[in-house]
Short mmCIF file of C-alpha atoms and ligand atoms in Angstrom, two decimals:
data_model
loop_
_atom_site.label_atom_id
_atom_site.label_comp_id
_atom_site.label_asym_id
_atom_site.label_seq_id
_atom_site.Cartn_x
_atom_site.Cartn_y
_atom_site.Cartn_z
CA MET S 788 -11.96 -15.54 29.08
CA LYS S 789 -12.16 -11.98 26.58
CA THR S 790 -10.30 -12.35 23.67
CA ILE S 791 -9.58 -10.41 20.60
CA ASP S 792 -12.74 -9.98 17.77
CA VAL S 793 -12.56 -10.81 14.64
CA ASN S 794 -15.55 -8.58 12.41
CA VAL S 795 -15.94 -8.55 8.93
CA THR S 796 -19.43 -7.04 8.32
CA SER S 797 -17.31 -4.34 6.62
CA VAL S 798 -16.99 -6.35 3.45
CA TYR S 799 -20.08 -7.22 2.47
CA GLN S 800 -20.42 -4.87 0.09
CA THR S 801 -17.53 -6.44 -1.96
CA VAL S 802 -18.10 -10.11 -0.85
CA SER S 803 -21.55 -10.98 0.45
CA ALA S 804 -22.31 -13.22 3.62
CA ASP S 805 -23.30 -16.07 1.63
CA GLN S 806 -19.83 -15.41 -0.58
CA ILE S 807 -17.53 -16.02 1.93
CA LYS S 808 -19.56 -19.32 3.47
CA ALA S 809 -19.58 -21.01 0.43
CA LEU S 810 -15.86 -21.34 1.33
CA ASP S 811 -16.79 -22.76 4.26
CA ALA S 812 -16.05 -26.48 3.30
CA GLU S 813 -13.02 -25.00 1.61
CA ALA S 814 -11.45 -23.65 4.92
CA ALA S 815 -12.27 -25.97 7.00
CA LYS S 816 -10.12 -28.81 4.97
CA CYS S 817 -7.47 -26.34 4.85
CA LEU S 818 -7.38 -26.22 8.52
CA GLU S 819 -7.55 -29.64 9.18
CA THR S 820 -4.37 -29.84 6.57
CA VAL S 821 -2.91 -27.30 9.18
CA ASP S 822 -3.94 -29.64 12.19
CA LYS S 823 -3.18 -32.41 10.78
CA ALA S 824 -0.13 -32.13 9.12
CA THR S 825 -1.53 -33.69 5.74
CA GLY S 826 -0.28 -30.70 3.16
CA PRO S 827 2.91 -29.56 1.80
CA GLY S 828 5.41 -28.30 3.94
CA ASN S 829 4.13 -30.15 6.70
CA ASP S 830 7.38 -31.11 8.38
CA PHE S 831 7.17 -27.37 9.52
CA LEU S 832 4.18 -27.39 11.79
CA GLY S 833 6.16 -27.69 15.27
CA TRP S 834 3.77 -23.80 15.82
CA VAL S 835 0.79 -25.47 15.48
CA THR S 836 1.19 -26.74 19.33
CA LEU S 837 4.16 -24.68 20.46
CA PRO S 838 2.19 -22.74 23.04
CA THR S 839 0.39 -25.76 24.51
CA ASP S 840 3.23 -28.16 24.40
CA THR S 841 5.72 -25.84 25.47
CA PRO S 842 6.79 -26.83 29.06
CA GLU S 843 6.78 -24.77 32.22
CA SER S 844 10.30 -25.87 32.81
CA LEU S 845 11.37 -24.10 29.43
CA LEU S 846 9.85 -20.72 30.18
CA ASP S 847 11.20 -20.98 33.76
CA GLU S 848 14.77 -21.09 31.77
CA ILE S 849 14.55 -18.54 29.68
CA GLN S 850 13.19 -16.52 32.46
CA GLN S 851 16.18 -17.34 34.38
CA THR S 852 18.68 -16.85 31.43
CA ALA S 853 17.00 -13.54 30.93
CA ALA S 854 17.78 -12.56 35.02
CA LYS S 855 21.15 -13.04 34.77
CA LEU S 856 21.81 -10.77 31.46
CA GLN S 857 19.33 -8.02 33.42
CA LYS S 858 21.82 -8.03 36.05
CA SER S 859 24.92 -7.96 34.32
CA CYS S 860 24.20 -5.43 31.15
CA GLU S 861 22.56 -2.00 30.53
CA TYR S 862 21.82 -3.12 26.95
CA VAL S 863 21.34 -6.39 25.13
CA VAL S 864 21.67 -6.56 21.69
CA CYS S 865 19.87 -9.12 20.24
CA ILE S 866 21.26 -10.13 16.80
CA GLY S 867 18.97 -11.81 14.25
CA ILE S 868 16.99 -10.83 10.70
CA GLY S 869 13.81 -11.90 9.69
CA GLY S 870 12.16 -14.50 11.52
CA SER S 871 14.79 -13.98 13.95
CA TYR S 872 13.68 -10.55 14.90
CA LEU S 873 10.98 -9.41 13.83
CA GLY S 874 8.65 -11.05 16.06
CA ALA S 875 10.61 -10.29 19.49
CA LYS S 876 10.55 -6.11 17.97
CA ALA S 877 6.42 -5.92 17.36
CA VAL S 878 6.39 -7.75 20.90
CA ILE S 879 8.41 -5.35 22.85
CA GLU S 880 7.54 -2.25 20.73
CA ALA S 881 3.70 -2.81 21.76
CA LEU S 882 4.60 -3.27 25.39
CA SER S 883 6.84 -0.56 25.66
CA ASP S 884 6.69 3.00 26.77
CA SER S 885 7.09 4.94 23.69
CA PHE S 886 9.94 6.99 25.02
CA ALA S 887 11.23 3.88 27.01
CA ALA S 888 15.00 4.75 24.77
CA TYR S 889 15.22 8.27 26.92
CA LYS S 890 14.06 6.90 30.18
CA ASN S 891 15.10 5.14 33.09
CA ALA S 892 12.00 3.88 34.42
CA ASP S 893 12.27 0.36 34.95
CA GLY S 894 15.59 -0.65 35.13
CA ASN S 895 16.05 -3.54 32.88
CA PRO S 896 18.20 -3.90 30.15
CA LYS S 897 17.57 -1.52 26.99
CA VAL S 898 16.66 -4.44 23.97
CA LEU S 899 18.60 -3.23 20.99
CA PHE S 900 18.61 -5.28 17.61
CA ALA S 901 21.47 -5.69 15.01
CA GLY S 902 22.38 -7.79 12.03
CA GLN S 903 18.63 -6.85 10.86
CA ASN S 904 20.49 -4.78 7.99
CA ILE S 905 23.83 -3.83 6.79
CA GLY S 906 23.54 -0.38 7.18
CA GLU S 907 27.44 0.72 7.69
CA ASP S 908 25.97 3.82 9.89
CA TYR S 909 24.13 2.21 11.79
CA MET S 910 26.55 -0.75 13.15
CA TRP S 911 29.32 2.02 13.67
CA GLU S 912 26.67 4.25 15.98
CA LEU S 913 25.71 0.86 17.16
CA MET S 914 29.22 0.22 18.48
CA ASP S 915 30.10 4.22 19.42
CA LEU S 916 27.00 3.76 21.69
CA LEU S 917 28.08 0.19 23.32
CA ASN S 918 31.27 1.11 23.71
CA ASP S 919 31.60 2.85 27.80
CA LYS S 920 28.33 0.48 28.71
CA LYS S 921 27.86 -2.67 29.86
CA PHE S 922 26.18 -4.98 27.43
CA GLY S 923 25.27 -8.60 26.56
CA ILE S 924 24.14 -10.83 22.86
CA ILE S 925 21.28 -12.58 22.09
CA VAL S 926 22.46 -14.18 18.30
CA ILE S 927 19.68 -15.64 16.59
CA SER S 928 20.09 -18.12 13.59
CA LYS S 929 17.80 -20.88 12.67
CA SER S 930 20.43 -21.92 10.10
CA GLY S 931 23.36 -20.25 11.85
CA THR S 932 24.42 -19.25 8.52
CA THR S 933 22.98 -16.04 7.44
CA THR S 934 25.28 -13.01 6.76
CA GLU S 935 23.32 -10.32 8.10
CA PRO S 936 24.01 -11.59 11.86
CA ALA S 937 26.95 -12.89 11.47
CA ILE S 938 28.35 -10.38 9.98
CA ALA S 939 26.71 -7.92 13.48
CA PHE S 940 28.06 -11.22 15.29
CA ARG S 941 31.32 -10.84 14.51
CA LEU S 942 31.74 -7.33 15.28
CA LEU S 943 29.83 -7.36 18.77
CA LYS S 944 31.77 -10.25 20.17
CA GLU S 945 35.04 -9.26 18.95
CA MET S 946 34.36 -5.73 20.74
CA LEU S 947 32.37 -7.26 23.43
CA GLU S 948 35.65 -9.55 24.03
CA ARG S 949 37.86 -6.62 23.68
CA LYS S 950 36.15 -4.83 26.76
CA VAL S 951 35.45 -8.13 28.96
CA GLY S 952 38.10 -10.90 27.85
CA LYS S 953 36.86 -13.80 26.27
CA LYS S 954 35.93 -15.39 29.40
CA ASP S 955 33.04 -13.25 30.81
CA ALA S 956 31.95 -12.64 27.01
CA ALA S 957 30.95 -15.97 26.72
CA GLU S 958 28.90 -15.49 29.71
CA LEU S 959 27.46 -12.40 28.19
CA ILE S 960 25.91 -14.30 25.31
CA VAL S 961 23.01 -16.64 24.51
CA ALA S 962 22.70 -18.38 20.70
CA ILE S 963 19.63 -19.65 19.67
CA THR S 964 19.91 -21.74 16.64
CA ASP S 965 19.32 -25.57 15.21
CA ALA S 966 19.98 -28.15 17.48
CA LYS S 967 22.98 -29.88 15.68
CA LYS S 968 23.63 -27.88 12.56
CA GLY S 969 25.25 -24.68 11.59
CA ALA S 970 28.14 -22.38 11.89
CA LEU S 971 26.47 -20.98 14.75
CA ARG S 972 25.95 -23.88 16.81
CA GLN S 973 29.28 -24.96 16.45
CA LEU S 974 30.78 -21.47 18.00
CA ALA S 975 28.17 -21.89 20.58
CA THR S 976 29.98 -25.37 21.74
CA GLU S 977 33.31 -24.81 21.20
CA GLU S 978 32.74 -20.89 23.15
CA GLY S 979 30.82 -22.63 25.93
CA TYR S 980 27.85 -20.16 24.95
CA LYS S 981 24.30 -20.54 26.36
CA THR S 982 22.20 -22.05 24.15
CA PHE S 983 18.58 -22.55 23.45
CA VAL S 984 16.99 -24.46 20.35
CA ILE S 985 15.05 -23.39 17.60
CA ALA S 986 13.07 -26.57 17.09
CA ASP S 987 13.74 -28.17 13.46
CA ASN S 988 9.27 -28.14 12.51
CA VAL S 989 9.43 -24.62 13.52
CA GLY S 990 10.38 -21.98 10.56
CA GLY S 991 11.61 -18.33 11.34
CA ARG S 992 8.67 -16.69 10.46
CA TYR S 993 6.60 -18.73 12.92
CA SER S 994 9.23 -18.63 15.60
CA VAL S 995 8.23 -15.56 17.87
CA LEU S 996 6.80 -17.87 20.52
CA SER S 997 9.98 -20.02 20.91
CA PRO S 998 12.94 -19.07 22.57
CA VAL S 999 13.90 -17.16 19.49
CA GLY S 1000 10.90 -14.06 20.65
CA LEU S 1001 10.90 -15.55 24.23
CA LEU S 1002 14.05 -14.94 25.87
CA PRO S 1003 14.30 -11.02 24.23
CA ILE S 1004 11.19 -10.34 25.90
CA ALA S 1005 11.91 -11.56 28.91
CA VAL S 1006 14.85 -9.71 28.85
CA ALA S 1007 12.72 -6.51 28.05
CA GLY S 1008 10.78 -7.22 31.40
CA TYR S 1009 7.61 -8.50 30.28
CA ASP S 1010 6.02 -11.34 31.18
CA ILE S 1011 6.52 -14.70 28.76
CA LYS S 1012 4.20 -16.88 30.50
CA ALA S 1013 1.05 -14.75 30.42
CA LEU S 1014 2.11 -14.61 26.30
CA VAL S 1015 2.12 -18.07 25.77
CA LYS S 1016 -0.85 -18.51 28.24
CA GLY S 1017 -2.78 -16.17 25.45
CA ALA S 1018 -1.16 -17.98 22.44
CA ALA S 1019 -2.50 -21.51 24.14
CA ASP S 1020 -5.95 -19.85 24.78
CA MET S 1021 -6.19 -19.11 20.96
CA GLU S 1022 -5.10 -22.49 19.65
CA ALA S 1023 -7.74 -23.83 21.33
CA LEU S 1024 -9.83 -21.38 19.87
CA THR S 1025 -8.90 -22.38 16.83
CA VAL S 1026 -9.14 -25.97 16.35
CA ALA S 1027 -12.89 -26.55 15.62
CA PRO S 1028 -13.89 -25.32 12.41
CA GLY S 1029 -16.66 -23.13 11.52
CA GLU S 1030 -16.98 -19.43 11.96
CA GLN S 1031 -16.77 -19.06 15.59
CA ASN S 1032 -13.52 -19.87 15.13
CA PRO S 1033 -11.70 -16.64 14.35
CA ALA S 1034 -8.35 -17.58 12.19
CA GLN S 1035 -10.51 -19.96 9.87
CA LEU S 1036 -13.24 -16.52 9.59
CA TYR S 1037 -10.01 -14.37 8.68
CA ALA S 1038 -8.67 -16.92 5.95
CA GLN S 1039 -11.69 -17.53 4.59
CA THR S 1040 -12.79 -13.79 4.29
CA ARG S 1041 -9.31 -12.34 2.75
CA ASN S 1042 -9.45 -15.64 -0.20
CA ALA S 1043 -13.03 -14.28 -0.47
CA LEU S 1044 -11.68 -11.08 -1.36
CA TYR S 1045 -8.62 -12.00 -3.07
CA ARG S 1046 -11.16 -13.81 -5.35
CA ALA S 1047 -13.01 -10.66 -5.86
CA GLY S 1048 -9.82 -8.77 -7.16
CA LYS S 1049 -8.79 -7.34 -4.04
CA LYS S 1050 -4.54 -8.32 -4.75
CA ILE S 1051 -3.55 -6.00 -1.70
CA GLU S 1052 -4.09 -6.04 1.63
CA ILE S 1053 -3.11 -3.31 4.24
CA LEU S 1054 -2.79 -4.09 7.98
CA ALA S 1055 -3.72 -0.66 9.36
CA ASN S 1056 -3.22 0.48 13.06
CA TYR S 1057 -4.51 3.53 15.00
CA CYS S 1058 -1.87 2.52 18.10
CA PRO S 1059 1.70 3.84 17.33
CA LYS S 1060 3.17 0.91 19.42
CA LEU S 1061 1.43 -1.60 16.69
CA HIS S 1062 4.20 -0.62 13.82
CA TYR S 1063 6.16 -3.36 14.34
CA PHE S 1064 3.29 -5.80 14.55
CA GLY S 1065 2.85 -4.54 11.17
CA GLU S 1066 5.93 -5.60 9.82
CA TRP S 1067 5.99 -8.82 11.55
CA TRP S 1068 2.44 -9.54 10.22
CA LYS S 1069 3.92 -8.72 6.11
CA GLN S 1070 6.96 -11.31 6.85
CA LEU S 1071 4.49 -13.64 7.88
CA TYR S 1072 2.33 -13.57 4.87
CA GLY S 1073 4.25 -12.26 2.60
CA GLU S 1074 6.75 -15.45 2.74
CA THR S 1075 4.10 -17.64 3.65
CA GLU S 1076 1.63 -16.13 0.33
CA GLY S 1077 4.05 -14.74 -1.94
CA LYS S 1078 5.17 -17.56 -4.41
CA ASP S 1079 4.31 -19.43 -7.71
CA GLY S 1080 3.31 -15.80 -9.35
CA LYS S 1081 0.06 -15.57 -6.92
CA ALA S 1082 -0.81 -13.91 -3.55
CA ILE S 1083 -2.16 -10.84 -1.85
CA PHE S 1084 0.63 -7.71 -1.18
CA PRO S 1085 0.58 -7.44 2.46
CA ALA S 1086 0.97 -3.61 3.21
CA SER S 1087 0.58 -1.64 6.47
CA VAL S 1088 -0.09 1.48 7.62
CA ASP S 1089 0.05 3.85 10.41
CA LEU S 1090 -2.91 6.16 11.32
CA THR S 1091 -3.99 8.32 11.55
CA THR S 1092 -0.22 9.30 10.60
CA ASP S 1093 -0.26 7.51 7.18
CA LEU S 1094 -3.95 9.03 6.44
CA HIS S 1095 -1.32 12.46 5.24
CA SER S 1096 0.56 10.60 3.45
CA MET S 1097 -0.87 7.09 2.12
CA GLY S 1098 -4.95 8.15 2.58
CA GLN S 1099 -5.37 9.41 -0.52
CA TRP S 1100 -4.30 6.45 -2.29
CA ILE S 1101 -6.35 4.09 0.29
CA GLN S 1102 -9.46 6.34 -0.76
CA ASP S 1103 -8.97 6.97 -4.43
CA GLY S 1104 -6.55 4.80 -5.75
CA GLU S 1105 -6.70 1.62 -8.01
CA ARG S 1106 -10.00 0.09 -6.29
CA THR S 1107 -7.81 -3.55 -5.70
CA VAL S 1108 -7.26 -3.22 -1.91
CA PHE S 1109 -8.99 -4.26 1.62
CA GLU S 1110 -8.33 -2.65 4.68
CA THR S 1111 -7.38 -5.16 8.08
CA VAL S 1112 -8.23 -2.81 10.98
CA LEU S 1113 -6.49 -3.41 14.59
CA THR S 1114 -8.61 -1.14 16.88
CA LEU S 1115 -7.28 -1.22 20.42
CA ALA S 1116 -10.09 -1.04 22.57
CA LYS S 1117 -8.19 0.42 25.71
CA GLN S 1118 -5.96 2.47 26.49
CA ASP S 1119 -3.36 2.71 29.06
CA HIS S 1120 -3.38 6.50 30.46
CA GLU S 1121 -5.91 9.17 29.85
CA VAL S 1122 -4.90 12.40 28.25
CA ILE S 1123 -7.51 15.17 28.21
CA VAL S 1124 -7.72 18.17 25.60
CA PRO S 1125 -7.70 21.29 27.57
CA THR S 1126 -9.55 24.43 27.11
CA ASP S 1127 -8.25 27.61 25.54
CA ASN S 1128 -9.82 31.15 26.37
CA ASP S 1129 -8.85 32.30 23.24
CA ASN S 1130 -9.31 29.29 20.99
CA LEU S 1131 -7.81 30.16 17.97
CA ASP S 1132 -7.25 26.79 16.83
CA GLY S 1133 -10.80 26.37 17.16
CA LEU S 1134 -10.44 22.80 18.81
CA ASN S 1135 -12.76 23.89 22.05
CA PHE S 1136 -15.56 21.33 20.68
CA LEU S 1137 -12.63 18.78 21.95
CA ALA S 1138 -12.19 20.15 25.57
CA GLY S 1139 -12.93 17.54 28.11
CA LYS S 1140 -12.68 14.89 25.74
CA ARG S 1141 -9.88 12.01 25.74
CA ILE S 1142 -7.34 11.80 22.90
CA ASP S 1143 -8.67 8.12 22.38
CA GLU S 1144 -12.13 9.48 21.61
CA VAL S 1145 -10.51 11.67 18.99
CA ASN S 1146 -8.61 9.14 17.75
CA LYS S 1147 -11.92 6.46 17.60
CA MET S 1148 -13.61 9.14 16.01
CA ALA S 1149 -10.98 9.46 13.23
CA GLU S 1150 -11.01 5.58 12.98
CA LEU S 1151 -14.63 5.25 12.62
CA GLY S 1152 -14.77 8.15 10.23
CA THR S 1153 -11.89 6.91 8.33
CA ARG S 1154 -13.63 3.65 8.05
CA ILE S 1155 -16.74 4.82 6.79
CA ALA S 1156 -15.13 6.90 4.46
CA HIS S 1157 -12.98 3.85 2.85
CA VAL S 1158 -16.05 1.26 3.18
CA ASP S 1159 -17.68 4.03 0.86
CA GLY S 1160 -14.64 4.57 -1.06
CA GLY S 1161 -14.34 0.21 -2.13
CA VAL S 1162 -12.14 -0.51 0.15
CA PRO S 1163 -13.63 -3.51 2.42
CA ASN S 1164 -12.89 -3.72 6.50
CA ILE S 1165 -11.99 -6.77 8.35
CA VAL S 1166 -12.01 -5.21 11.58
CA ILE S 1167 -9.90 -7.25 14.55
CA THR S 1168 -10.23 -5.48 18.08
CA ILE S 1169 -7.49 -6.35 20.59
CA PRO S 1170 -9.10 -5.39 24.54
CA ALA S 1171 -5.88 -4.19 25.75
CA LEU S 1172 -2.04 -4.17 25.21
CA THR S 1173 -1.21 -6.97 27.08
CA GLU S 1174 1.12 -9.72 27.17
CA GLU S 1175 -2.12 -12.26 26.68
CA TYR S 1176 -4.10 -10.31 23.89
CA ILE S 1177 -0.30 -10.12 21.94
CA GLY S 1178 -0.05 -13.97 22.29
CA GLN S 1179 -3.60 -14.31 21.22
CA LEU S 1180 -2.89 -11.90 18.32
CA ILE S 1181 0.35 -13.94 17.62
CA TYR S 1182 -1.29 -17.09 17.19
CA PHE S 1183 -4.36 -15.87 15.29
CA PHE S 1184 -1.98 -14.85 12.33
CA GLU S 1185 -0.03 -17.71 12.31
CA LYS S 1186 -3.06 -20.05 12.03
CA ALA S 1187 -4.86 -17.99 10.18
CA CYS S 1188 -1.79 -17.48 7.25
CA GLY S 1189 -1.00 -21.41 7.62
CA ILE S 1190 -5.08 -21.67 6.20
CA SER S 1191 -4.91 -18.87 3.78
CA GLY S 1192 -1.67 -20.03 2.53
CA TYR S 1193 -3.42 -23.55 1.48
CA MET S 1194 -6.70 -21.89 0.19
CA LEU S 1195 -4.45 -19.88 -2.26
CA GLY S 1196 -2.80 -23.33 -3.34
CA VAL S 1197 1.09 -22.81 -2.21
CA ASN S 1198 3.22 -24.54 0.54
CA PRO S 1199 2.93 -22.03 2.87
CA PHE S 1200 6.21 -23.47 4.72
CA ASN S 1201 8.94 -22.40 2.70
CA GLN S 1202 10.83 -19.57 1.10
CA PRO S 1203 12.56 -20.55 -1.99
CA GLY S 1204 12.14 -17.07 -3.83
CA VAL S 1205 14.51 -15.84 -0.57
CA GLU S 1206 17.96 -17.57 -2.24
CA ALA S 1207 18.07 -15.40 -5.18
CA TYR S 1208 19.29 -12.40 -3.62
CA LYS S 1209 21.69 -14.14 -1.58
CA LYS S 1210 23.11 -16.08 -4.23
CA ASN S 1211 23.97 -12.86 -6.60
CA MET S 1212 25.54 -11.01 -3.76
CA PHE S 1213 27.72 -14.10 -2.73
CA ALA S 1214 28.37 -14.10 -6.64
CA LEU S 1215 29.56 -10.04 -5.86
CA LEU S 1216 31.04 -10.59 -3.10
CA ALA S 1217 33.23 -13.64 -4.83
CA LYS S 1218 32.30 -15.80 -1.49
CA PRO S 1219 34.50 -19.02 -1.96
CA GLY S 1220 32.60 -21.48 -3.68
CA TYR S 1221 30.48 -19.27 -6.23
CA GLU S 1222 33.21 -18.77 -8.55
CA LYS S 1223 31.32 -19.63 -11.62
CA GLU S 1224 28.25 -17.39 -10.51
CA THR S 1225 31.33 -14.67 -9.80
CA GLU S 1226 32.12 -14.94 -13.53
CA ALA S 1227 28.66 -14.96 -15.06
CA MET S 1228 28.22 -12.18 -12.80
CA HIS S 1229 30.97 -9.83 -13.75
CA GLN S 1230 30.20 -10.97 -17.79
CA ARG S 1231 26.81 -9.64 -16.76
CA LEU S 1232 27.47 -6.24 -15.67
CA ALA S 1233 30.14 -5.48 -18.25
CA GLN S 1234 27.58 -6.10 -21.13
CA LYS S 1235 25.74 -2.92 -19.28
O1 LIG H 80 11.20 -16.72 7.70
C1 LIG H 80 12.31 -17.47 7.62
O2 LIG H 80 12.43 -19.25 7.50
C2 LIG H 80 13.15 -16.36 7.76
O3 LIG H 80 12.87 -15.20 7.88
C3 LIG H 80 15.00 -16.30 8.59
O4 LIG H 80 13.99 -16.10 9.54
C4 LIG H 80 15.24 -15.60 7.91
O5 LIG H 80 15.87 -15.48 6.98
C5 LIG H 80 16.26 -15.44 9.00
O6 LIG H 80 17.08 -16.75 9.02
P1 LIG H 80 18.12 -17.34 10.13
O7 LIG H 80 17.33 -17.61 11.55
O8 LIG H 80 18.20 -19.01 9.64
O9 LIG H 80 19.10 -16.77 10.23
#
C-alpha cells in the first residue's frame, strides 16, 4: 500500500534527530492516551476509530441520499460553520477541477456553502443565484443552535418552501445534527427531514469522516468509500508507537520545534487545490491546541503565490517559524512550456519542460532557501490527489493533533474560548436571557 510520507530531516539544523528521539517515550505515552482514551476530553475520541467503525450500510445510505439530491438539484447548499463546514469544503476543493464553477462537466450538482459567515451581500448574492435554480439543502450543526448556520438555514428554507411548497421542500432538505438534542433536531423531526447523526463522541473539527463531511462530498460526486478506506489504512498505521508511526513522528517533531522557540507553524502547499485543506488544518490545530496561554500558531500559505506576499517574512522575519510543506508527487494533467521564436520573455530555457517541473524546482529552491534562512521544514508527500490519499492525510493530521495536544499539556477536545465572542454578540443583539450582559455591555460602550 502506497501512503503519504513524512520527512523531518530538514528540521535537524534546529532540533537534532537525537532531540526529537528524546521525546519518544513522551510521544508514545500521549499516543496511548489517545488510543486508550485515558486523558482529558476522552469522551470526544469517537473519531479515533471512526474509519474502521463506519459500517458499509451507513456509507450506502449516505450515497443513496446523495444520489437523490443529485437527481433533483442543480445546486446543493451545504450550511454549517467551523467543523461543520471546513472538512467538506477542503476535500471537495482538493478533488475538483479548479474551474468547476464555470464548467458543466460532470452533471453533479454544484455544492455551495452558506452559514460559514454572516456576510449580508454573500447571502443576498447566493439567494439571487438560487432564485431560478433547482436546489437542495444540507444543514449541518452538531449543537443545532449555532447562530451563523441557523440564520442561513432560516433564509434558504423559507426560500425553498416558497419555490416548491413545504412538502416538496422537506424532500430536498437533509439535516445532520445530534441524535436527540438541539433546535435543528427538533425542527427536522417536526418537518420530517431525512437526517444523519453526528455522534456525541465526535467533535466538530474531527467530524469530516462522519456524515458531516461524507454527505456533501458524495453529493459533489466523489468516492466516499475510497476516502474512508484511505483513512482506515492510516488508522492502522498510526496505532503502534515509534518513528514509523507518521502521526507520532509529526506530533513529536512539531513539539520539539515549539520547545526550541518555533512558535508558528506554516502549512505550505504548492497546489492551489489545497488552499482549503490549510483552512481545515488551521481549525483542527488552532481549536485543539490554542488554550491555557500556549500552543503553536497555525498559519497557512499557498505557494508560489504567497512567496510574492509572505515570502519576505518567511525568509527574513522573526525566526520563530517553521514550515510543514505539503508536496504533491503527481499532477493529473500535463502542460508543456512552449518554445517562442522571439524569446522576448527569456523563457526558452524552460521550453519543453512541464509546468510541474518548474513548480517542483520552485518548491525545492524555496525549501532550501527557507531552511538556510532558519526555517525548519517538515515535508509531507502526497502521492496524488485522490480520495484515498486525502483520507489518509485527514486521519494522519487528526491523530497527530490528538497526540500533539496531549504533549502540549492541554485538553485537545474542548474549545472553551469559542464562547467569548458569542456571549458578547448575544449581549449586543439583546438575545432573551442575556439582559444582564446587554446592560453591562451598554454601560461599557457608553464609557468609551
Ligand atoms: O470544532 C468545533 O467544535 C466547532 O468549530 C464547531 O464545529 C462549530 O462551532 C460549529 O458548531 P455546530 O456544528 O454545533 O453548529
